[in-house]
XYZ file of C-alpha atoms in Angstrom:
664
model
C 9.349 -47.361 -21.211
C 6.834 -44.714 -20.168
C 3.843 -47.098 -19.943
C 5.828 -49.333 -17.532
C 6.300 -46.433 -15.069
C 2.591 -45.922 -14.529
C 1.976 -49.037 -12.472
C 4.949 -48.184 -10.220
C 3.614 -44.657 -9.613
C 0.175 -46.029 -8.956
C 1.608 -48.508 -6.499
C 3.491 -45.736 -4.687
C 0.343 -43.633 -4.509
C -1.594 -46.534 -3.114
C 0.815 -46.885 -0.185
C -0.487 -45.265 3.019
C 1.476 -42.193 4.284
C 3.683 -42.630 7.338
C 2.140 -41.846 10.702
C 2.036 -38.227 11.777
C 4.137 -38.969 14.833
C 6.984 -40.232 12.652
C 6.686 -37.218 10.386
C 6.832 -34.811 13.327
C 9.822 -36.684 14.753
C 11.662 -36.280 11.482
C 10.580 -32.616 11.310
C 11.947 -32.012 14.790
C 15.256 -33.606 13.793
C 15.544 -31.338 10.728
C 14.842 -28.221 12.773
C 17.401 -29.112 15.454
C 20.035 -29.730 12.770
C 19.232 -26.363 11.116
C 18.144 -28.101 7.929
C 15.303 -25.684 7.303
C 14.831 -26.527 3.621
C 14.113 -30.162 4.478
C 11.922 -28.994 7.341
C 9.756 -26.996 4.921
C 9.377 -30.024 2.613
C 8.405 -32.282 5.477
C 5.916 -29.718 6.810
C 4.283 -29.702 3.371
C 3.955 -33.505 3.554
C 2.278 -33.206 6.916
C -0.096 -30.531 5.597
C -1.053 -32.870 2.746
C -2.071 -35.490 5.283
C -3.523 -33.004 7.795
C -4.277 -29.666 6.062
C -5.609 -28.058 9.241
C -2.649 -28.972 11.443
C -1.611 -25.716 13.143
C 1.770 -26.987 14.389
C 2.868 -28.070 10.914
C 1.816 -24.722 9.426
C 3.609 -22.783 12.158
C 6.758 -24.908 11.706
C 6.686 -24.293 7.958
C 6.432 -20.498 8.359
C 9.179 -20.372 11.010
C 11.441 -22.585 8.891
C 10.926 -20.282 5.888
C 11.828 -17.262 8.035
C 14.934 -19.020 9.350
C 15.890 -19.891 5.787
C 15.561 -16.181 4.814
C 12.710 -16.924 2.402
C 10.556 -14.122 3.723
C 8.350 -13.721 0.645
C 7.296 -17.380 0.819
C 6.646 -17.043 4.543
C 4.377 -14.039 3.961
C 2.505 -15.794 1.154
C 2.023 -18.842 3.400
C 0.550 -16.618 6.119
C -1.769 -14.809 3.716
C -2.930 -17.969 1.910
C -3.596 -19.945 5.061
C -7.234 -20.853 5.669
C -6.705 -20.927 9.403
C -5.577 -17.681 11.044
C -3.526 -18.420 14.131
C -3.140 -15.800 16.911
C 0.590 -15.363 16.423
C 0.372 -14.981 12.626
C 0.240 -11.193 12.910
C 3.405 -11.266 14.972
C 5.181 -13.458 12.408
C 3.901 -11.233 9.616
C 5.216 -8.126 11.411
C 8.588 -9.807 11.879
C 8.799 -10.662 8.172
C 7.934 -7.083 7.217
C 10.529 -5.810 9.713
C 13.173 -8.025 8.111
C 12.167 -6.652 4.702
C 12.561 -3.105 6.050
C 8.847 -2.404 5.561
C 8.708 -0.804 8.968
C 5.429 1.100 8.844
C 3.553 -1.977 7.622
C 5.175 -3.989 10.405
C 3.908 -1.519 13.014
C 0.400 -1.730 11.589
C 0.500 -5.518 11.837
C 1.498 -5.354 15.497
C -1.428 -3.144 16.474
C -3.801 -6.105 16.455
C -1.507 -8.138 18.720
C -1.703 -8.370 22.470
C 1.142 -6.438 24.131
C 3.424 -9.181 25.353
C 7.150 -9.116 25.993
C 7.860 -10.444 22.491
C 5.613 -7.947 20.726
C 7.012 -5.043 22.751
C 10.592 -6.046 21.934
C 9.767 -6.236 18.230
C 7.969 -2.882 18.377
C 11.018 -1.323 20.062
C 13.277 -2.682 17.316
C 10.994 -1.273 14.612
C 10.905 2.132 16.307
C 14.711 2.047 16.579
C 14.966 1.455 12.840
C 12.526 4.307 12.207
C 14.668 6.634 14.313
C 11.953 7.199 16.930
C 14.285 6.801 19.881
C 12.097 8.376 22.560
C 9.240 5.946 21.902
C 11.741 3.096 21.723
C 13.216 4.032 25.111
C 9.746 4.229 26.671
C 9.162 0.589 25.732
C 12.565 -0.480 27.075
C 11.852 1.268 30.367
C 8.604 -0.678 30.674
C 10.455 -3.916 29.917
C 13.076 -3.404 32.633
C 10.777 -5.082 35.146
C 10.626 -8.183 32.942
C 14.297 -8.980 33.692
C 15.229 -9.597 30.072
C 18.852 -10.586 29.539
C 21.121 -7.939 27.985
C 18.302 -5.391 27.774
C 20.762 -2.686 28.865
C 22.672 -3.122 25.586
C 19.664 -2.011 23.550
C 18.855 0.772 26.014
C 22.339 2.283 25.715
C 22.228 1.999 21.923
C 18.895 3.846 21.860
C 20.222 6.613 24.111
C 23.263 7.120 21.884
C 21.228 7.186 18.670
C 18.719 9.537 20.293
C 21.412 12.091 21.160
C 21.181 11.418 24.896
C 24.677 10.083 25.493
C 25.002 12.026 28.737
C 22.334 9.762 30.294
C 24.185 6.504 29.604
C 26.259 6.435 32.781
C 23.204 7.227 34.897
C 21.317 4.334 33.303
C 24.164 1.900 33.978
C 24.374 3.070 37.574
C 20.623 2.626 38.077
C 20.798 -0.878 36.623
C 23.973 -1.636 38.618
C 25.754 -2.806 35.507
C 29.366 -2.137 34.540
C 30.267 -1.090 31.015
C 32.734 -3.983 30.815
C 30.166 -6.668 31.671
C 30.035 -7.632 27.959
C 31.860 -6.574 24.830
C 28.597 -5.419 23.237
C 27.849 -3.104 26.159
C 31.450 -1.850 26.113
C 31.055 -1.011 22.429
C 27.802 0.917 22.935
C 29.152 2.769 25.979
C 32.282 3.712 24.017
C 30.005 5.180 21.345
C 28.423 7.379 24.007
C 31.888 8.553 25.092
C 32.723 9.410 21.488
C 29.570 11.524 21.271
C 30.732 13.352 24.399
C 34.208 13.825 22.825
C 35.964 11.711 25.449
C 38.065 9.970 22.848
C 40.829 8.660 25.106
C 38.343 7.034 27.496
C 36.483 5.554 24.524
C 39.712 4.052 23.174
C 40.535 2.407 26.490
C 37.010 1.007 26.810
C 37.112 -0.394 23.268
C 40.428 -2.102 23.955
C 38.966 -3.635 27.129
C 35.857 -4.720 25.236
C 37.924 -6.414 22.535
C 39.923 -8.325 25.150
C 36.732 -9.405 26.943
C 35.154 -10.482 23.657
C 38.146 -12.600 22.707
C 38.073 -14.385 26.056
C 34.314 -15.046 25.976
C 34.213 -16.225 22.367
C 37.246 -18.461 22.814
C 35.488 -20.116 25.757
C 32.579 -20.821 23.390
C 35.048 -22.638 21.074
C 34.353 -20.365 18.113
C 36.889 -20.479 15.268
C 39.227 -17.542 14.769
C 37.449 -16.202 11.696
C 34.103 -16.073 13.517
C 35.719 -14.377 16.507
C 37.216 -11.746 14.226
C 33.868 -11.247 12.526
C 32.117 -10.790 15.880
C 34.684 -8.246 17.073
C 34.922 -6.363 13.767
C 32.685 -3.465 14.926
C 35.080 -2.809 17.806
C 38.066 -2.803 15.420
C 36.364 -0.300 13.106
C 35.388 1.917 16.029
C 38.959 1.829 17.362
C 40.221 3.043 13.995
C 37.610 5.804 14.071
C 38.774 6.924 17.525
C 42.365 7.009 16.258
C 41.153 9.204 13.415
C 39.483 11.575 15.881
C 42.607 11.671 18.051
C 44.659 12.867 15.077
C 46.483 9.584 14.423
C 45.307 9.521 10.832
C 47.999 7.234 9.475
C 47.216 4.588 12.121
C 43.526 4.890 11.262
C 44.192 4.506 7.525
C 46.299 1.402 8.099
C 43.611 -0.103 10.353
C 40.851 0.555 7.810
C 42.897 -0.920 4.960
C 43.718 -4.015 7.039
C 40.042 -4.602 7.872
C 39.054 -4.237 4.218
C 41.835 -6.485 2.901
C 41.259 -9.282 5.409
C 37.563 -9.352 4.445
C 36.623 -11.281 7.577
C 34.263 -8.708 9.067
C 30.525 -8.479 8.533
C 29.114 -6.407 5.684
C 28.134 -3.477 7.899
C 31.584 -3.155 9.467
C 33.306 -3.294 6.074
C 30.925 -0.652 4.728
C 31.709 1.677 7.645
C 35.453 1.057 7.231
C 35.291 1.835 3.502
C 33.276 5.007 4.072
C 35.608 6.263 6.810
C 38.682 5.523 4.696
C 37.208 7.422 1.758
C 36.342 10.429 3.910
C 39.799 10.393 5.518
C 41.565 10.398 2.160
C 39.433 13.176 0.732
C 40.301 14.166 -2.842
C 43.478 12.066 -2.821
C 43.448 8.858 -4.870
C 39.879 9.354 -6.076
C 39.924 6.381 -8.447
C 40.839 3.906 -5.692
C 38.195 5.378 -3.389
C 35.524 4.958 -6.068
C 36.585 1.339 -6.591
C 36.296 0.654 -2.882
C 32.797 2.154 -2.797
C 31.834 -0.009 -5.784
C 32.381 -2.969 -3.485
C 29.299 -1.919 -1.500
C 26.941 -1.581 -4.461
C 24.341 -4.021 -5.674
C 25.995 -6.112 -8.383
C 22.812 -6.384 -10.432
C 22.044 -2.652 -10.435
C 23.432 -0.532 -13.255
C 23.691 2.643 -11.161
C 25.203 2.931 -7.711
C 22.895 1.405 -5.137
C 23.801 -0.254 -1.853
C 23.454 -4.012 -1.639
C 20.191 -5.221 -0.145
C 21.853 -6.575 3.014
C 23.542 -3.251 3.695
C 20.366 -1.356 2.910
C 18.567 -3.355 5.602
C 21.267 -3.307 8.277
C 22.810 0.142 8.078
C 21.080 3.082 9.792
C 19.818 5.878 7.576
C 22.561 8.244 8.793
C 25.351 5.892 7.707
C 23.729 5.141 4.351
C 23.361 8.844 3.687
C 27.055 9.381 4.471
C 28.053 6.705 1.940
C 25.911 8.210 -0.827
C 27.141 11.728 -0.025
C 30.785 10.662 -0.189
C 30.089 8.937 -3.487
C 28.712 12.184 -4.951
C 31.690 14.208 -3.709
C 34.145 11.724 -5.214
C 32.325 11.869 -8.541
C 32.620 15.665 -8.477
C 36.351 15.401 -7.776
C 36.674 12.917 -10.627
C 34.705 15.273 -12.905
C 32.117 12.555 -13.642
C 29.219 14.980 -13.788
C 26.678 12.678 -15.437
C 26.961 10.051 -12.705
C 26.916 12.693 -9.966
C 23.809 14.322 -11.440
C 21.995 10.980 -11.718
C 22.847 9.926 -8.155
C 21.907 13.298 -6.661
C 18.502 13.182 -8.350
C 17.636 9.983 -6.421
C 18.744 11.113 -2.976
C 15.728 13.308 -1.992
C 13.386 10.325 -2.299
C 15.788 8.085 -0.373
C 16.311 10.567 2.500
C 13.267 12.862 2.550
C 13.911 14.110 6.110
C 17.478 15.251 5.458
C 18.968 18.448 4.017
C 22.092 16.703 2.674
C 20.510 15.851 -0.723
C 19.595 19.486 -1.410
C 23.098 20.618 -0.449
C 24.585 18.056 -2.828
C 22.295 19.206 -5.625
C 23.501 22.765 -5.064
C 27.112 21.567 -5.125
C 26.565 19.900 -8.501
C 24.999 23.079 -9.896
C 27.900 25.187 -8.633
C 30.357 22.788 -10.233
C 28.470 23.226 -13.513
C 28.816 27.029 -13.161
C 25.086 27.403 -12.536
C 25.385 29.509 -9.395
C 22.089 31.315 -9.952
C 20.165 28.031 -10.090
C 21.930 26.809 -6.961
C 20.957 29.953 -5.047
C 17.367 29.672 -6.244
C 17.179 25.977 -5.319
C 18.438 26.611 -1.785
C 16.087 29.570 -1.321
C 13.064 27.498 -2.386
C 13.957 24.668 0.000
C 14.484 27.089 2.904
C 11.106 28.676 2.264
C 9.361 25.297 2.038
C 10.984 23.769 5.142
C 11.730 26.617 7.585
C 12.564 24.185 10.401
C 15.511 22.877 8.330
C 16.515 26.193 6.834
C 19.473 27.134 9.058
C 22.101 25.030 7.269
C 20.529 25.817 3.904
C 20.721 29.568 4.502
C 24.377 29.266 5.471
C 25.113 27.228 2.350
C 23.336 29.791 0.177
C 25.341 32.587 1.803
C 28.595 30.760 1.115
C 27.703 30.107 -2.521
C 26.612 33.707 -3.062
C 29.681 35.203 -1.352
C 32.038 33.049 -3.423
C 30.191 34.070 -6.606
C 30.464 37.791 -5.815
C 26.840 38.322 -4.729
C 27.279 39.966 -1.294
C 23.694 41.251 -1.108
C 22.288 37.712 -1.492
C 24.798 36.351 1.017
C 23.890 39.036 3.569
C 20.179 38.395 3.038
C 20.672 34.656 3.679
C 22.665 35.180 6.878
C 20.143 37.757 8.132
C 17.359 35.141 7.957
C 18.967 33.026 10.687
C 17.494 34.809 13.669
C 19.124 32.906 16.525
C 22.704 33.840 15.568
C 22.241 37.512 14.636
C 23.830 38.796 17.849
C 26.932 36.586 17.733
C 30.167 38.502 17.061
C 31.134 36.281 14.124
C 27.731 36.761 12.493
C 27.830 40.525 13.075
C 31.304 40.772 11.535
C 30.209 38.691 8.521
C 27.081 40.766 7.935
C 28.958 44.061 8.240
C 31.631 42.892 5.804
C 29.037 41.664 3.268
C 27.000 44.849 3.464
C 30.133 46.956 3.048
C 30.984 44.975 -0.078
C 27.452 45.610 -1.287
C 27.880 49.369 -0.564
C 25.083 49.231 2.004
C 26.743 51.307 4.732
C 23.476 52.195 6.457
C 22.522 48.529 6.598
C 25.892 47.610 8.136
C 25.465 50.352 10.755
C 21.971 49.028 11.537
C 23.412 45.533 12.116
C 25.906 46.916 14.626
C 23.273 49.019 16.392
C 20.965 46.010 16.671
C 23.744 43.867 18.128
C 24.609 46.557 20.682
C 20.969 46.765 21.731
C 20.718 42.962 22.112
C 23.859 42.639 24.228
C 22.844 45.643 26.355
C 19.719 43.767 27.434
C 21.338 40.313 27.610
C 21.745 38.777 31.068
C 24.655 36.459 30.341
C 28.019 35.930 32.003
C 29.972 35.975 28.746
C 28.739 39.351 27.525
C 30.183 40.555 24.223
C 28.959 44.161 24.472
C 32.449 45.647 24.763
C 33.691 43.860 21.639
C 30.653 44.866 19.606
C 30.849 48.517 20.717
C 34.567 48.813 19.924
C 34.043 47.334 16.461
C 31.056 49.628 15.918
C 33.146 52.659 16.876
C 35.913 51.615 14.461
C 33.311 51.139 11.732
C 31.834 54.609 12.297
C 35.291 56.221 12.208
C 36.035 54.521 8.901
C 32.885 55.963 7.413
C 33.268 59.521 8.767
C 30.869 59.342 11.730
C 33.253 60.635 14.420
C 30.501 61.962 16.684
C 28.745 58.581 16.867
C 32.076 56.835 17.428
C 32.947 59.262 20.225
C 29.628 58.541 21.957
C 30.332 54.798 21.837
C 33.841 55.227 23.223
C 32.505 57.538 25.942
C 29.945 54.928 27.001
C 32.696 52.307 27.111
C 34.906 54.536 29.256
C 32.076 55.245 31.691
C 30.961 51.610 31.946
C 34.260 49.743 31.763
C 37.074 52.270 31.918
C 39.408 50.323 29.687
C 42.602 51.835 28.332
C 41.765 50.894 24.740
C 38.414 52.628 24.950
C 40.036 55.705 26.535
C 42.684 55.881 23.815
C 40.006 55.514 21.145
C 37.969 58.265 22.774
C 40.929 60.669 22.919
C 41.968 60.066 19.299
C 38.371 60.381 18.080
C 37.402 63.500 20.071
C 40.669 65.212 19.140
C 39.366 65.591 15.596
C 36.376 67.661 16.666
C 36.912 68.966 20.227
C 40.528 69.418 21.342
C 39.655 70.694 24.816
C 37.535 67.671 25.555
C 40.266 65.396 24.219
C 42.828 67.024 26.532
C 40.455 66.549 29.435
C 40.216 62.806 28.793
C 43.922 62.629 27.961
C 44.755 63.516 31.561
C 43.176 60.207 32.624
C 45.818 58.271 30.693
C 48.677 57.062 32.849
C 52.186 58.195 31.903
C 54.456 55.517 30.580
C 57.173 54.560 33.093
C 60.732 55.701 32.340
C 59.796 58.660 30.142
C 60.341 62.336 31.060
C 58.621 65.353 29.645
C 59.184 65.574 25.902
C 59.855 68.882 24.189
C 57.863 69.129 20.976
C 60.358 71.600 19.502
C 63.212 69.175 19.979
C 61.202 66.434 18.257
C 60.798 68.702 15.237
C 64.571 69.013 14.932
C 65.101 65.268 14.714
C 66.226 63.657 11.461
C 63.669 63.737 8.695
C 62.161 67.075 9.718
C 63.275 70.318 8.018
C 64.714 72.745 10.548
C 63.406 76.301 10.678
C 65.935 79.045 11.543
C 65.055 81.108 14.547
C 65.710 81.578 18.222
C 62.941 79.162 19.157
C 65.013 76.144 18.077
C 68.223 76.947 19.984
C 67.392 75.211 23.215
C 67.883 71.494 23.613
C 66.208 69.516 26.370
C 68.116 67.626 28.960
C 66.677 64.304 27.926
C 67.770 64.809 24.341
C 71.358 65.648 25.411
C 71.465 62.607 27.681
C 70.324 60.402 24.839
C 72.978 61.867 22.554
C 75.755 61.291 25.042
C 74.612 57.721 25.577
C 74.693 57.006 21.883
C 78.187 58.481 21.605
C 79.496 56.558 24.573
C 78.086 53.316 23.287
C 80.741 51.210 21.587
C 80.276 48.444 19.159
C 80.974 45.057 20.556
C 83.746 43.201 18.824
C 82.657 39.879 17.517
C 84.957 36.966 16.952
C 85.443 36.142 13.302
C 83.739 32.990 12.096
C 86.149 30.675 10.312
C 85.247 27.868 7.900
C 84.896 24.372 9.269
C 88.303 22.748 9.834
C 90.258 26.024 9.497
C 93.079 26.631 11.980
C 93.836 30.365 12.336
C 97.283 29.517 13.835
C 98.279 27.611 10.672
C 96.360 29.301 7.880
C 98.550 27.875 5.081
C 99.213 29.634 1.784
C 97.063 32.677 0.988
C 94.229 32.164 -1.487
C 94.715 33.050 -5.104
C 93.631 36.691 -5.613
C 92.511 35.825 -9.150
C 90.269 32.930 -8.045
C 87.074 34.837 -8.923
C 88.229 35.771 -12.454
C 87.409 33.618 -15.483
C 90.262 31.376 -16.598
C 90.860 33.291 -19.818
C 91.463 36.513 -17.847
C 93.981 35.049 -15.386
C 97.714 35.785 -15.795
C 98.586 32.072 -15.723
C 96.244 31.189 -18.588
C 97.774 29.449 -21.624
C 95.603 28.459 -24.570
C 95.502 24.801 -25.508
C 97.641 23.671 -28.475
C 95.720 22.388 -31.480
C 96.743 19.633 -33.894
C 98.965 20.807 -36.750
C 97.633 18.186 -39.119
C 94.197 19.715 -38.962
C 95.508 22.867 -40.610
C 97.096 21.043 -43.586
C 93.927 20.416 -45.605
C 92.387 23.718 -46.537
C 90.272 25.102 -49.324
C 86.938 24.190 -50.740
C 85.817 20.603 -51.212
C 87.566 19.053 -54.264
C 90.357 21.690 -54.408
C 93.902 20.541 -55.263
C 96.144 20.461 -52.239
C 99.841 21.137 -52.675
C 102.468 19.230 -50.788
C 104.878 20.870 -48.430
C 107.846 20.543 -50.833
C 105.934 22.437 -53.576
C 105.884 25.580 -51.498
C 108.770 27.952 -52.395
C 111.864 28.054 -50.268
C 111.190 31.678 -49.587
C 108.509 30.618 -47.173
C 111.138 29.203 -44.872
C 112.816 32.580 -44.640
C 109.572 34.570 -44.286
C 107.991 35.696 -41.044
C 105.969 32.911 -39.448
C 103.207 35.325 -38.576
C 102.854 36.456 -42.182
C 102.695 32.891 -43.464
C 99.969 32.065 -40.937
C 98.020 35.071 -42.029
C 98.278 34.126 -45.693
C 97.152 30.610 -44.977
C 94.159 31.856 -43.054
C 93.085 34.115 -45.873
C 93.218 31.333 -48.405
C 91.155 28.897 -46.365
C 87.456 28.593 -46.813
C 86.723 27.526 -43.183
C 87.299 29.385 -39.953
C 90.861 30.426 -39.138
C 92.842 28.094 -36.878
C 95.845 28.980 -34.748
C 98.641 26.444 -34.494
C 99.420 25.273 -30.978
C 103.067 25.677 -29.946
C 104.802 22.591 -28.613
C 106.045 22.267 -25.109
C 109.639 22.533 -26.275
C 109.074 25.834 -28.064
C 107.292 27.138 -24.953
C 110.342 26.393 -22.826
C 112.669 28.044 -25.355
C 110.542 31.165 -25.484
C 110.752 31.496 -21.714
C 114.491 31.283 -21.882
């Protein structure tokens, strides 16, 4: 059969190709119907007929990009013999889609700065986190009257930490936040950054309503509408979480995850927020939900490629950090150690990976290594050392290393004067028995606040705490000087009381001089010290000096004698009528039954006492017993029977008839 096919193939090859116009018409039809795979095949046919056709080559590359075959599009650009002017732009776009952002920027440098190239450059800078440069480009593009440019501008301001400028931008552009649901979402994010959670919630609700109306007018199906509005639903749940309505937020997150109709990014954010909201509760379920975000082909935890491209670095870092914390709670140390080792390369600009590495070491009881690791990082990157120093101080303080903790806190220069920092340093140095160092911290703080020109000056608080510290450690003279300065500068009662009590230990005359400045308490007369010594608890000393009694003491005595106790109404049990109390309660109700006078022991079965003796013994019948037993004392017969039995003694139970006769 094979030889017969050759003539047919030869005949097909001999046929002339269709005209280029027909091929381009078919290509245009494929592109308009979004059949990009067929468009690529047809473009290849055209390039066979006309290898140098620029339109066919451009259509092929664009169709490959639309079909998400970016590697083939890049290889087509690089292998092309003809280099078109817009090839660098298409190459930069492909690299941007592949998240190769620096290479994409390099490719754009050779391009002329048009509106398209500037928009792409702004998007690349946004992905790189260079928000200031991104905003500069958007400001230059505002004159171009590009539709919905304000949406990207607001997003860049929020990501750049300039949320306070959002409202000014909207006012300058004369645009309302509710002009589109995308702009409402971005503006709500700026309100969240400014901690205006209630306003953000209202704006998100308005944005969701606007989005539903607009998308329904476009005749989109319900599932696509829900997918488009999923970011607003996730952000609403987040606002509920911030407002303290945690249960509502949990239910919203779970509903979004279960319905599975949102885009990948929204589901990833919902899963991460749900995991962080739960904390250490239900760790296994949280780990399973995070597994949903991982790359199915990867053995270790790694985000899926789509999420890795779409999510910002901050959100990806939060997902990985929560994964590590859950692994620590689940005591899966091997997986936590492996994941933590990869994070510094993934997020080189962040301090979170080093903090997580220290947390793993602490969990493994390697506190010394954790302290050393944090110290090395702080020395290598001083601009990021503030959080690291605080973490090292916390680890060292929890491990009982107060000198290391104090050294770490002391290296953060911009918070040394704050009252909380001063109190922490003093406490740590006291634990480390460094009293002179603690006193130096207080003196330095006093000096700083004395020269500070601020409205909220903390000098009084620092000086009072310093005086208390010096009194505790036997430095009354220094404490008195501090209190005296406070009295002269502020004149507060607390400072005056502290001064009097402190000076009284060394200079009584001076203490009495300052004591006269204290105001007398209202309602109190002069108190006789001698009368106070005769009060209860003090041993009286015989002598004429203790005979007199002050008038105030006598008045107090008479008042206490004249004072009568107020009669209170008795509290009766519920439903009790004091007019008809009924029969009195039994006086023996609290005694055990056996000790009550009405107790009668229960009668036991007589037949149980008939069989006695060891197992296998011969039992005599009743008629074999001598007649003398009938005339004998019943008590004696019972005692004889009990002695002859091998088991425990049993007492016969009297019948009811005999009980009645005995009463008679």
